[in-house]
């Protein structure tokens, strides 16, 4: 989105920057950081890779498939580099952090590898590469504990929603997960800095922030402040004028009653929680080092729904974790049937370097994992569709984010529950919260119509719809 807006600014003489992001919202946030840092050096984002003078590929290594995507993207860039020798190709993100020099050695058309902990230095490093014509890999762990404490993220005009990283890294060491190895130990940003960033975003027109961290519930440790995640949320609610707050990701073991209560008590907190469960068998959860049982998880879901009935719940599940029997798998299916998630992200387990699970000997074969995933996804697809269909007839508050992707003149936004809705409205409604009556459901979006022009719109005297 930001790229499209800015690409109009590219002129014959300016330098084009093409950014491709794989992976989670942490990486999207870092890509925005790269855009900002390189914009200060005259680089203009472009949508068309052919116009690029620099390509920045932000990589993910969380699952084998994500890493394969990195290798195939880099492979495809070889011919571009041959036809355009001055092009500089940079790989950043978690694969870069993990492989460093090895990635540079593997792809001889790659000019620079920059780890997640060094991304702040991208400007200087790129200049060094430009001037010397050489190649370099940098994965240095900066003294300040990472790159997220360097001040404020300022967004270009026009963004209605924005991510705000509140913490980096993770200390949980789930047995399957590479994140603690590539993102390092948990580090929280000072609360004052986060609040100031949100106020600046608000002043530039942002209405909704997404607070990011691998385990936001443990926010605050090590900041030297007596501040918890709940304190932070409540302060954002009272000390800024931001209309909507979301956060991700929550770890079930750290989801406290106080945090759940925020969903019932804070108007600005969106009614959606992503709470990865990973498996429905206590034995597998223990092997995964998740620190909760199925019944403890379900009890938390029950409490959430009791205090906030309109909350939407989504989750992550891994099938084929080492040692997962058919019986364990059926327990996961049973859990899905019982909880009825609004949406689910599900994956086949894949070995990741350095993780404890990679050393487990009782691996599930690929075919069995694939069959289980297929079965599980079919089962969940019906639940997800049922949830979408049930939205028909309801009236939802929708934050208008911009034109619909279908480019059919409609506008698009999301409900508090994080469902996409498309509807007819003037483009001037962007950034407003409208009451939308949901007419019907597609597979992953809803169609609606403006139910009533809300107070906010009337106050701004927008043209009638
Ligand atoms: N911090 C978040 C998400 C981490 S990665 C959390 O704690 O849940 C996102 C998802 O990728 C995980 O929830 C998990 O379902 C999946 N995942 C992580 N490592 C994996 C692996 N080795 N194989 C398959 N799926 C994996
Ligand atoms: Fe990975 Fe577990 Fe940390 Fe999530 S909580 S990032 S799954 S180690
Ligand atoms: Fe991937 Fe790194 Fe995020 S491994 S999921 S991009 S933290």
Tab-separated table of C-alpha atoms and ligand atoms in Angstrom:
chain	number	residue	atom	x	y	z
A	1	UNK	CA	0.000	0.000	0.000
A	2	UNK	CA	2.681	2.460	0.989
A	3	UNK	CA	4.750	1.400	-1.959
A	4	UNK	CA	2.006	2.187	-4.424
A	5	UNK	CA	1.509	5.670	-3.089
A	6	UNK	CA	5.154	6.533	-3.079
A	7	UNK	CA	6.096	4.932	-6.350
A	8	UNK	CA	4.422	7.828	-8.132
A	9	UNK	CA	7.262	9.998	-6.916
A	10	UNK	CA	9.975	8.116	-8.804
A	11	UNK	CA	11.572	10.265	-11.475
A	12	UNK	CA	14.177	9.549	-14.136
A	13	UNK	CA	16.969	10.610	-11.802
A	14	UNK	CA	15.853	9.166	-8.494
A	15	UNK	CA	16.902	5.750	-7.227
A	16	UNK	CA	14.275	3.031	-7.079
A	17	UNK	CA	13.880	0.732	-4.069
A	18	UNK	CA	11.897	-2.496	-4.451
A	19	UNK	CA	10.973	-4.198	-1.179
A	20	UNK	CA	9.645	-7.748	-0.984
A	21	UNK	CA	8.579	-9.038	2.418
A	22	UNK	CA	8.094	-12.649	3.467
A	23	UNK	CA	7.126	-13.576	7.032
A	24	UNK	CA	5.333	-12.042	9.943
A	25	UNK	CA	4.334	-8.522	10.884
A	26	UNK	CA	7.711	-8.030	12.567
A	27	UNK	CA	9.223	-8.232	9.125
A	28	UNK	CA	6.611	-5.900	7.669
A	29	UNK	CA	7.496	-3.418	10.355
A	30	UNK	CA	11.182	-3.785	9.584
A	31	UNK	CA	10.461	-3.301	5.878
A	32	UNK	CA	8.781	0.006	6.702
A	33	UNK	CA	11.861	0.876	8.720
A	34	UNK	CA	14.072	0.123	5.710
A	35	UNK	CA	11.841	2.279	3.498
A	36	UNK	CA	12.200	5.125	5.953
A	37	UNK	CA	15.956	4.742	6.406
A	38	UNK	CA	16.639	4.549	2.686
A	39	UNK	CA	14.169	7.321	1.839
A	40	UNK	CA	16.449	9.551	3.899
A	41	UNK	CA	19.176	8.662	1.391
A	42	UNK	CA	17.068	9.462	-1.641
A	43	UNK	CA	15.589	6.059	-2.465
A	44	UNK	CA	12.026	6.031	-3.721
A	45	UNK	CA	9.876	2.884	-3.407
A	46	UNK	CA	8.841	1.287	-6.692
A	47	UNK	CA	6.199	-1.375	-7.406
A	48	UNK	CA	7.902	-2.626	-10.526
A	49	UNK	CA	11.119	-4.523	-9.885
A	50	UNK	CA	12.375	-3.495	-13.341
A	51	UNK	CA	12.601	0.089	-12.062
A	52	UNK	CA	14.677	-0.869	-9.032
A	53	UNK	CA	18.248	0.182	-8.332
A	54	UNK	CA	18.121	-1.634	-5.001
A	55	UNK	CA	16.098	-4.737	-4.124
A	56	UNK	CA	15.528	-5.478	-0.446
A	57	UNK	CA	14.242	-8.977	0.280
A	58	UNK	CA	13.017	-9.402	3.843
A	59	UNK	CA	13.206	-13.094	4.689
A	60	UNK	CA	11.539	-15.511	7.102
A	61	UNK	CA	12.813	-18.845	8.395
A	62	UNK	CA	9.982	-19.899	10.680
A	63	UNK	CA	9.047	-22.892	8.544
A	64	UNK	CA	10.920	-24.765	5.829
A	65	UNK	CA	8.525	-23.447	3.169
A	66	UNK	CA	9.139	-19.797	4.023
A	67	UNK	CA	12.853	-20.383	3.673
A	68	UNK	CA	12.393	-22.113	0.313
A	69	UNK	CA	10.545	-19.007	-0.930
A	70	UNK	CA	13.613	-16.945	-0.105
A	71	UNK	CA	15.873	-19.226	-2.097
A	72	UNK	CA	13.570	-19.246	-5.120
A	73	UNK	CA	13.097	-15.440	-5.059
A	74	UNK	CA	16.851	-14.927	-4.930
A	75	UNK	CA	17.330	-17.455	-7.727
A	76	UNK	CA	14.920	-15.519	-9.947
A	77	UNK	CA	16.871	-12.293	-9.393
A	78	UNK	CA	20.000	-13.671	-11.034
A	79	UNK	CA	18.996	-12.793	-14.589
A	80	UNK	CA	17.851	-9.313	-13.524
A	81	UNK	CA	21.259	-8.665	-11.997
A	82	UNK	CA	22.956	-9.884	-15.175
A	83	UNK	CA	20.968	-7.452	-17.289
A	84	UNK	CA	21.432	-4.611	-14.811
A	85	UNK	CA	24.852	-4.946	-13.154
A	86	UNK	CA	24.543	-1.780	-11.054
A	87	UNK	CA	21.524	-3.291	-9.243
A	88	UNK	CA	22.230	-3.943	-5.562
A	89	UNK	CA	20.451	-6.926	-4.022
A	90	UNK	CA	20.099	-7.032	-0.242
A	91	UNK	CA	18.714	-9.890	1.856
A	92	UNK	CA	17.489	-8.959	5.328
A	93	UNK	CA	15.253	-10.616	7.926
A	94	UNK	CA	15.502	-13.885	9.772
A	95	UNK	CA	17.201	-16.081	7.149
A	96	UNK	CA	19.810	-13.351	6.808
A	97	UNK	CA	20.268	-13.281	10.576
A	98	UNK	CA	20.504	-17.060	10.708
A	99	UNK	CA	22.816	-17.688	7.738
A	100	UNK	CA	24.800	-14.443	7.442
A	101	UNK	CA	27.925	-15.015	5.364
A	102	UNK	CA	26.669	-18.461	4.265
A	103	UNK	CA	23.796	-16.810	2.373
A	104	UNK	CA	26.233	-14.439	0.700
A	105	UNK	CA	28.410	-17.402	-0.286
A	106	UNK	CA	25.472	-19.303	-1.710
A	107	UNK	CA	24.204	-16.532	-3.996
A	108	UNK	CA	27.038	-14.763	-5.748
A	109	UNK	CA	24.691	-12.136	-7.211
A	110	UNK	CA	23.703	-11.044	-3.700
A	111	UNK	CA	25.478	-7.816	-2.657
A	112	UNK	CA	24.587	-7.632	0.994
A	113	UNK	CA	23.174	-9.728	3.820
A	114	UNK	CA	21.882	-7.786	6.785
A	115	UNK	CA	20.497	-9.505	9.892
A	116	UNK	CA	17.493	-8.325	11.886
A	117	UNK	CA	19.828	-6.934	14.526
A	118	UNK	CA	21.758	-4.799	12.099
A	119	UNK	CA	18.920	-3.402	10.008
A	120	UNK	CA	19.304	0.038	11.529
A	121	UNK	CA	22.669	0.382	9.838
A	122	UNK	CA	21.323	-0.389	6.365
A	123	UNK	CA	21.987	3.136	5.075
A	124	UNK	CA	25.671	3.194	5.996
A	125	UNK	CA	26.217	-0.411	4.917
A	126	UNK	CA	24.604	0.162	1.532
A	127	UNK	CA	26.770	3.205	1.028
A	128	UNK	CA	29.839	1.119	1.836
A	129	UNK	CA	28.807	-1.479	-0.741
A	130	UNK	CA	28.047	1.216	-3.332
A	131	UNK	CA	31.391	2.928	-2.823
A	132	UNK	CA	33.579	-0.134	-2.661
A	133	UNK	CA	31.732	-2.257	-5.184
A	134	UNK	CA	32.263	-5.095	-2.694
A	135	UNK	CA	29.874	-7.414	-0.879
A	136	UNK	CA	29.211	-7.779	2.822
A	137	UNK	CA	27.290	-9.705	5.487
A	138	UNK	CA	26.397	-8.055	8.795
A	139	UNK	CA	24.466	-9.779	11.580
A	140	UNK	CA	25.966	-7.859	14.489
A	141	UNK	CA	24.110	-7.818	17.748
A	142	UNK	CA	24.013	-4.148	18.569
A	143	UNK	CA	24.907	-2.988	22.032
A	144	UNK	CA	21.571	-1.296	22.608
A	145	UNK	CA	19.924	-4.703	22.734
A	146	UNK	CA	18.596	-4.687	19.207
A	147	UNK	CA	17.348	-2.237	16.682
A	148	UNK	CA	13.963	-1.333	18.074
A	149	UNK	CA	15.054	1.224	20.607
A	150	UNK	CA	16.333	3.758	18.157
A	151	UNK	CA	13.465	6.187	18.364
A	152	UNK	CA	10.336	6.662	16.415
A	153	UNK	CA	8.783	5.178	13.353
A	154	UNK	CA	7.196	7.874	11.239
A	155	UNK	CA	4.788	6.775	8.544
A	156	UNK	CA	4.043	8.438	5.261
A	157	UNK	CA	0.746	10.265	5.066
A	158	UNK	CA	-2.245	8.239	4.076
A	159	UNK	CA	-1.974	5.174	6.287
A	160	UNK	CA	-5.049	4.465	8.395
A	161	UNK	CA	-3.551	1.520	10.273
A	162	UNK	CA	0.012	1.075	11.472
A	163	UNK	CA	2.070	-1.558	13.277
A	164	UNK	CA	3.991	-0.556	16.401
A	165	UNK	CA	6.614	-2.949	17.705
A	166	UNK	CA	6.503	-3.009	21.489
A	167	UNK	CA	8.993	-5.801	22.026
A	168	UNK	CA	11.505	-7.891	20.167
A	169	UNK	CA	12.616	-11.486	20.537
A	170	UNK	CA	11.233	-14.307	22.620
A	171	UNK	CA	12.349	-16.282	25.677
A	172	UNK	CA	9.861	-19.107	25.400
A	173	UNK	CA	11.826	-21.636	23.384
A	174	UNK	CA	8.887	-23.656	22.134
A	175	UNK	CA	10.545	-26.876	20.998
A	176	UNK	CA	9.742	-26.374	17.283
A	177	UNK	CA	10.489	-22.673	16.982
A	178	UNK	CA	13.457	-20.877	15.479
A	179	UNK	CA	12.340	-17.358	16.472
A	180	UNK	CA	14.356	-17.112	19.737
A	181	UNK	CA	17.468	-18.029	17.752
A	182	UNK	CA	16.940	-15.529	14.965
A	183	UNK	CA	15.286	-12.685	16.892
A	184	UNK	CA	17.158	-13.079	20.144
A	185	UNK	CA	16.126	-12.663	23.764
A	186	UNK	CA	13.022	-10.730	24.693
A	187	UNK	CA	13.475	-6.937	24.828
A	188	UNK	CA	10.700	-4.433	25.518
A	189	UNK	CA	10.638	-0.840	24.339
A	190	UNK	CA	10.145	1.870	26.968
A	191	UNK	CA	6.461	2.729	27.357
A	192	UNK	CA	7.035	6.474	26.877
A	193	UNK	CA	8.570	5.851	23.480
A	194	UNK	CA	5.651	3.649	22.408
A	195	UNK	CA	3.090	6.237	23.540
A	196	UNK	CA	4.923	8.993	21.732
A	197	UNK	CA	5.100	6.949	18.560
A	198	UNK	CA	1.358	6.314	18.722
A	199	UNK	CA	0.634	10.012	19.241
A	200	UNK	CA	2.732	10.861	16.188
A	201	UNK	CA	0.969	8.227	14.137
A	202	UNK	CA	-2.366	9.601	15.268
A	203	UNK	CA	-1.339	13.116	14.251
A	204	UNK	CA	-0.514	11.805	10.776
A	205	UNK	CA	-4.000	10.314	10.382
A	206	UNK	CA	-3.541	6.772	11.706
A	207	UNK	CA	-6.681	5.508	13.491
A	208	UNK	CA	-5.672	1.959	14.401
A	209	UNK	CA	-2.441	0.523	15.778
A	210	UNK	CA	-1.336	-3.089	15.887
A	211	UNK	CA	0.998	-3.685	18.828
A	212	UNK	CA	3.573	-6.265	17.837
A	213	UNK	CA	5.618	-8.766	19.790
A	214	UNK	CA	6.150	-12.532	19.736
A	215	UNK	CA	4.631	-12.708	23.198
A	216	UNK	CA	3.109	-9.342	24.053
A	217	UNK	CA	1.755	-10.602	27.377
A	218	UNK	CA	5.194	-10.533	28.908
A	219	UNK	CA	5.790	-6.921	27.814
A	220	UNK	CA	7.594	-4.719	30.336
A	221	UNK	CA	10.234	-7.008	31.744
A	222	UNK	CA	13.674	-5.464	31.690
A	223	UNK	CA	12.521	-1.938	30.828
A	224	UNK	CA	13.366	-0.731	34.324
A	225	UNK	CA	9.774	0.501	34.596
A	226	UNK	CA	7.011	-1.098	36.646
A	227	UNK	CA	4.812	-1.518	33.596
A	228	UNK	CA	2.883	-4.556	32.398
A	229	UNK	CA	1.193	-5.135	29.075
A	230	UNK	CA	-2.180	-4.359	30.647
A	231	UNK	CA	-0.779	-1.059	32.000
A	232	UNK	CA	0.514	-0.224	28.543
A	233	UNK	CA	-2.830	-1.006	26.894
A	234	UNK	CA	-4.752	1.082	29.387
A	235	UNK	CA	-2.337	3.984	29.015
A	236	UNK	CA	-2.700	3.876	25.229
A	237	UNK	CA	-6.483	3.930	25.788
A	238	UNK	CA	-6.407	6.958	28.059
A	239	UNK	CA	-3.317	8.913	27.034
A	240	UNK	CA	-3.731	8.822	23.260
A	241	UNK	CA	-6.719	9.429	21.026
A	242	UNK	CA	-6.135	6.352	18.868
A	243	UNK	CA	-9.524	4.916	17.883
A	244	UNK	CA	-8.573	1.247	17.724
A	245	UNK	CA	-5.935	-0.970	19.273
A	246	UNK	CA	-5.034	-4.516	18.262
A	247	UNK	CA	-2.176	-6.695	19.437
A	248	UNK	CA	-0.442	-9.887	18.438
A	249	UNK	CA	0.721	-12.434	19.516
A	250	UNK	CA	-0.535	-13.648	22.874
A	251	UNK	CA	0.792	-16.758	24.541
A	252	UNK	CA	-1.993	-18.724	26.270
A	253	UNK	CA	0.133	-19.415	29.350
A	254	UNK	CA	0.532	-15.671	29.983
A	255	UNK	CA	-3.016	-14.553	29.162
A	256	UNK	CA	-4.159	-13.139	32.501
A	257	UNK	CA	-7.660	-12.339	33.737
A	258	UNK	CA	-6.653	-8.653	33.800
A	259	UNK	CA	-5.804	-8.770	30.116
A	260	UNK	CA	-9.041	-10.561	29.270
A	261	UNK	CA	-10.947	-7.902	31.220
A	262	UNK	CA	-9.551	-5.245	28.898
A	263	UNK	CA	-11.675	-6.697	26.071
A	264	UNK	CA	-14.796	-6.058	28.112
A	265	UNK	CA	-13.724	-2.703	29.493
A	266	UNK	CA	-11.799	-0.862	26.772
A	267	UNK	CA	-13.859	0.482	23.887
A	268	UNK	CA	-10.804	1.085	21.775
A	269	UNK	CA	-9.517	-2.495	22.101
A	270	UNK	CA	-10.677	-4.437	19.046
A	271	UNK	CA	-12.704	-7.535	19.795
A	272	UNK	CA	-10.321	-10.033	18.295
A	273	UNK	CA	-7.695	-12.227	19.924
A	274	UNK	CA	-5.169	-14.419	18.139
A	275	UNK	CA	-4.302	-17.121	20.656
A	276	UNK	CA	-2.144	-19.875	19.142
A	277	UNK	CA	-3.004	-23.251	20.655
A	278	UNK	CA	-0.673	-25.399	18.461
A	279	UNK	CA	-2.115	-28.788	19.500
A	280	UNK	CA	-5.069	-30.408	21.223
A	281	UNK	CA	-3.152	-33.117	23.081
A	282	UNK	CA	-1.602	-32.431	26.476
A	283	UNK	CA	1.212	-34.836	25.737
A	284	UNK	CA	2.162	-32.960	22.557
A	285	UNK	CA	1.760	-29.559	24.231
A	286	UNK	CA	4.205	-30.671	26.932
A	287	UNK	CA	6.691	-31.901	24.308
A	288	UNK	CA	6.315	-28.572	22.553
A	289	UNK	CA	7.187	-26.830	25.835
A	290	UNK	CA	4.054	-24.683	25.627
A	291	UNK	CA	3.373	-24.504	29.359
A	292	UNK	CA	-0.428	-25.029	29.368
A	293	UNK	CA	-2.926	-27.856	29.055
A	294	UNK	CA	-5.897	-28.158	26.732
A	295	UNK	CA	-8.359	-27.693	29.601
A	296	UNK	CA	-6.551	-24.545	30.811
A	297	UNK	CA	-6.725	-23.188	27.248
A	298	UNK	CA	-10.422	-23.953	26.895
A	299	UNK	CA	-11.145	-22.395	30.276
A	300	UNK	CA	-9.536	-19.156	29.084
A	301	UNK	CA	-11.619	-19.209	25.893
A	302	UNK	CA	-14.778	-19.724	27.936
A	303	UNK	CA	-13.979	-16.828	30.214
A	304	UNK	CA	-13.207	-14.553	27.259
A	305	UNK	CA	-16.481	-15.372	25.565
A	306	UNK	CA	-18.387	-14.936	28.806
A	307	UNK	CA	-17.059	-11.441	29.454
A	308	UNK	CA	-16.933	-10.355	25.800
A	309	UNK	CA	-19.438	-12.385	23.746
A	310	UNK	CA	-18.677	-10.610	20.472
A	311	UNK	CA	-14.953	-11.479	20.554
A	312	UNK	CA	-13.515	-13.243	17.498
A	313	UNK	CA	-10.868	-15.877	18.191
A	314	UNK	CA	-8.198	-17.124	15.827
A	315	UNK	CA	-5.348	-19.542	16.365
A	316	UNK	CA	-2.346	-21.427	14.974
A	317	UNK	CA	-2.020	-25.210	14.868
A	318	UNK	CA	0.886	-27.470	13.928
A	319	UNK	CA	0.179	-30.996	12.709
A	320	UNK	CA	2.723	-33.787	12.502
A	321	UNK	CA	4.839	-32.607	15.424
A	322	UNK	CA	7.373	-35.361	16.278
A	323	UNK	CA	5.631	-38.161	18.134
A	324	UNK	CA	2.094	-37.026	17.174
A	325	UNK	CA	-0.074	-40.154	16.977
A	326	UNK	CA	-3.407	-40.465	15.199
A	327	UNK	CA	-5.009	-40.201	18.614
A	328	UNK	CA	-3.158	-36.952	19.395
A	329	UNK	CA	-4.242	-35.570	16.052
A	330	UNK	CA	-7.880	-36.469	16.693
A	331	UNK	CA	-7.608	-34.555	19.967
A	332	UNK	CA	-6.615	-31.473	17.971
A	333	UNK	CA	-9.652	-32.010	15.718
A	334	UNK	CA	-11.829	-32.341	18.799
A	335	UNK	CA	-10.455	-29.082	20.172
A	336	UNK	CA	-11.252	-27.276	16.914
A	337	UNK	CA	-14.792	-28.609	17.013
A	338	UNK	CA	-15.180	-27.516	20.587
A	339	UNK	CA	-13.680	-24.037	20.336
A	340	UNK	CA	-15.039	-23.129	16.877
A	341	UNK	CA	-12.338	-20.630	15.969
A	342	UNK	CA	-13.303	-17.806	13.642
A	343	UNK	CA	-10.222	-18.537	11.611
A	344	UNK	CA	-7.168	-20.741	11.860
A	345	UNK	CA	-3.637	-20.854	10.473
A	346	UNK	CA	-2.406	-24.419	10.257
A	347	UNK	CA	0.950	-25.844	9.278
A	348	UNK	CA	2.775	-29.123	8.845
A	349	UNK	CA	5.618	-29.333	11.306
A	350	UNK	CA	9.017	-28.704	9.743
A	351	UNK	CA	12.441	-29.163	11.330
A	352	UNK	CA	14.233	-25.921	12.039
A	353	UNK	CA	17.948	-25.696	12.757
A	354	UNK	CA	19.013	-25.537	16.425
A	355	UNK	CA	15.542	-26.270	17.803
A	356	UNK	CA	14.965	-29.029	20.324
A	357	UNK	CA	12.294	-30.730	18.212
A	358	UNK	CA	14.696	-31.051	15.270
A	359	UNK	CA	16.632	-33.545	17.430
A	360	UNK	CA	13.566	-35.654	18.300
A	361	UNK	CA	13.819	-39.065	16.682
A	362	UNK	CA	10.127	-39.936	16.267
A	363	UNK	CA	9.340	-37.772	13.244
A	364	UNK	CA	5.974	-38.091	11.517
A	365	UNK	CA	6.347	-38.873	7.829
A	366	UNK	CA	5.430	-36.227	5.288
A	367	UNK	CA	2.472	-38.068	3.793
A	368	UNK	CA	0.841	-38.553	7.167
A	369	UNK	CA	1.354	-34.886	8.078
A	370	UNK	CA	-0.034	-33.739	4.731
A	371	UNK	CA	-3.094	-35.962	5.115
A	372	UNK	CA	-3.725	-34.654	8.614
A	373	UNK	CA	-3.330	-31.060	7.517
A	374	UNK	CA	-5.751	-31.605	4.672
A	375	UNK	CA	-8.331	-33.144	6.951
A	376	UNK	CA	-7.951	-30.415	9.517
A	377	UNK	CA	-8.139	-27.592	6.982
A	378	UNK	CA	-11.291	-29.033	5.402
A	379	UNK	CA	-12.909	-29.280	8.813
A	380	UNK	CA	-11.947	-25.734	9.778
A	381	UNK	CA	-12.971	-24.274	6.390
A	382	UNK	CA	-16.588	-25.192	7.144
A	383	UNK	CA	-16.369	-23.612	10.589
A	384	UNK	CA	-14.789	-20.442	9.178
A	385	UNK	CA	-17.414	-20.182	6.436
A	386	UNK	CA	-20.198	-20.732	8.959
A	387	UNK	CA	-18.818	-17.870	11.041
A	388	UNK	CA	-18.728	-15.577	8.003
A	389	UNK	CA	-22.276	-16.516	6.953
A	390	UNK	CA	-23.494	-15.835	10.489
A	391	UNK	CA	-22.341	-12.237	10.067
A	392	UNK	CA	-25.099	-11.538	7.516
A	393	UNK	CA	-27.658	-9.130	8.897
A	394	UNK	CA	-25.408	-7.845	11.683
A	395	UNK	CA	-24.344	-4.251	12.001
A	396	UNK	CA	-20.628	-3.757	12.479
A	397	UNK	CA	-18.375	-0.795	13.035
A	398	UNK	CA	-15.908	-0.698	10.184
A	399	UNK	CA	-12.772	1.410	9.966
A	400	UNK	CA	-12.490	2.421	6.304
A	401	UNK	CA	-8.940	1.657	5.161
A	402	UNK	CA	-9.144	2.585	1.472
A	403	UNK	CA	-10.377	1.392	-1.916
A	404	UNK	CA	-11.312	-2.270	-2.169
A	405	UNK	CA	-8.705	-4.601	-3.679
A	406	UNK	CA	-11.152	-5.508	-6.419
A	407	UNK	CA	-10.738	-1.943	-7.718
A	408	UNK	CA	-14.477	-1.827	-8.416
A	409	UNK	CA	-15.056	1.589	-6.891
A	410	UNK	CA	-15.969	0.135	-3.516
A	411	UNK	CA	-14.261	0.941	-0.244
A	412	UNK	CA	-12.859	-1.620	2.147
A	413	UNK	CA	-12.259	-1.836	5.863
A	414	UNK	CA	-12.249	-4.213	8.799
A	415	UNK	CA	-14.664	-4.895	11.590
A	416	UNK	CA	-13.491	-4.848	15.178
A	417	UNK	CA	-13.398	-8.669	14.834
A	418	UNK	CA	-10.852	-8.240	12.022
A	419	UNK	CA	-13.091	-9.306	9.139
A	420	UNK	CA	-12.713	-7.519	5.819
A	421	UNK	CA	-15.861	-5.791	4.549
A	422	UNK	CA	-16.382	-4.151	1.145
A	423	UNK	CA	-19.115	-1.583	0.568
A	424	UNK	CA	-20.084	1.463	-1.485
A	425	UNK	CA	-18.911	4.696	0.101
A	426	UNK	CA	-17.160	7.854	-1.068
A	427	UNK	CA	-13.362	7.813	-1.026
A	428	UNK	CA	-13.555	10.651	1.505
A	429	UNK	CA	-14.774	8.087	4.047
A	430	UNK	CA	-11.234	6.692	4.340
A	431	UNK	CA	-10.129	6.804	7.962
A	432	UNK	CA	-13.691	7.031	9.311
A	433	UNK	CA	-15.505	4.443	11.349
A	434	UNK	CA	-18.838	3.618	9.698
A	435	UNK	CA	-21.753	1.477	10.764
A	436	UNK	CA	-22.082	-1.161	8.089
A	437	UNK	CA	-24.911	-3.621	7.698
A	438	UNK	CA	-23.479	-6.937	6.516
A	439	UNK	CA	-25.359	-8.192	3.457
A	440	UNK	CA	-23.591	-11.444	2.594
A	441	UNK	CA	-20.366	-13.399	2.902
A	442	UNK	CA	-17.666	-14.422	0.441
A	443	UNK	CA	-15.027	-16.963	1.501
A	444	UNK	CA	-12.711	-14.447	3.142
A	445	UNK	CA	-14.610	-11.172	3.086
A	446	UNK	CA	-18.021	-9.680	3.663
A	447	UNK	CA	-20.193	-7.408	1.538
A	448	UNK	CA	-22.100	-4.685	3.313
A	449	UNK	CA	-23.845	-1.384	2.985
A	450	UNK	CA	-23.542	1.784	4.970
A	451	UNK	CA	-26.177	1.496	7.656
A	452	UNK	CA	-25.975	4.946	9.041
A	453	UNK	CA	-23.546	7.756	8.614
A	454	UNK	CA	-22.126	7.872	12.049
A	455	UNK	CA	-21.499	10.840	14.227
A	456	UNK	CA	-17.916	11.153	13.110
A	457	UNK	CA	-18.918	11.489	9.479
A	458	UNK	CA	-21.659	14.007	10.146
A	459	UNK	CA	-19.267	16.134	12.143
A	460	UNK	CA	-16.910	16.233	9.212
A	461	UNK	CA	-19.758	17.191	6.860
A	462	UNK	CA	-18.818	14.710	4.202
A	463	UNK	CA	-20.975	14.486	1.099
A	464	UNK	CA	-24.041	12.363	1.651
A	465	UNK	CA	-23.834	8.829	0.410
B	1	LIG	N1	4.986	-15.995	18.570
B	1	LIG	C1	3.903	-16.592	18.000
B	1	LIG	C2	4.071	-17.066	16.570
B	1	LIG	C3	5.331	-17.620	16.113
B	1	LIG	S1	5.497	-18.241	14.501
B	1	LIG	C4	3.435	-17.646	18.942
B	1	LIG	O1	3.959	-17.794	19.989
B	1	LIG	O2	2.520	-18.345	18.655
B	1	LIG	C5	3.884	-18.467	13.857
B	1	LIG	C6	3.417	-19.869	13.828
B	1	LIG	O3	4.213	-20.668	12.992
B	1	LIG	C7	3.407	-20.561	15.159
B	1	LIG	O4	2.325	-20.217	15.956
B	1	LIG	C8	3.380	-22.011	14.740
B	1	LIG	O5	2.066	-22.483	14.579
B	1	LIG	C9	4.067	-22.018	13.385
B	1	LIG	N2	5.400	-22.632	13.464
B	1	LIG	C10	6.481	-22.165	14.122
B	1	LIG	N3	7.531	-23.002	13.979
B	1	LIG	C11	7.106	-24.014	13.197
B	1	LIG	C12	7.720	-25.204	12.683
B	1	LIG	N4	8.969	-25.523	12.965
B	1	LIG	N5	6.968	-26.030	11.904
B	1	LIG	C13	5.691	-25.714	11.616
B	1	LIG	N6	5.057	-24.638	12.075
B	1	LIG	C14	5.748	-23.787	12.852
B	2	LIG	FE1	8.227	-19.204	18.902
B	2	LIG	FE2	7.045	-20.027	21.094
B	2	LIG	FE3	8.312	-17.684	21.083
B	2	LIG	FE4	6.063	-17.971	19.727
B	2	LIG	S1	6.276	-18.114	21.957
B	2	LIG	S2	7.925	-17.007	19.007
B	2	LIG	S3	6.141	-20.067	19.017
B	2	LIG	S4	9.247	-19.690	20.857
B	3	LIG	FE1	9.542	-15.400	10.251
B	3	LIG	FE2	11.297	-14.084	11.604
B	3	LIG	FE3	8.771	-13.471	11.789
B	3	LIG	S1	11.312	-16.238	11.295
B	3	LIG	S2	7.748	-15.390	11.495
B	3	LIG	S3	9.995	-13.272	9.984
B	3	LIG	S4	10.262	-13.381	13.427
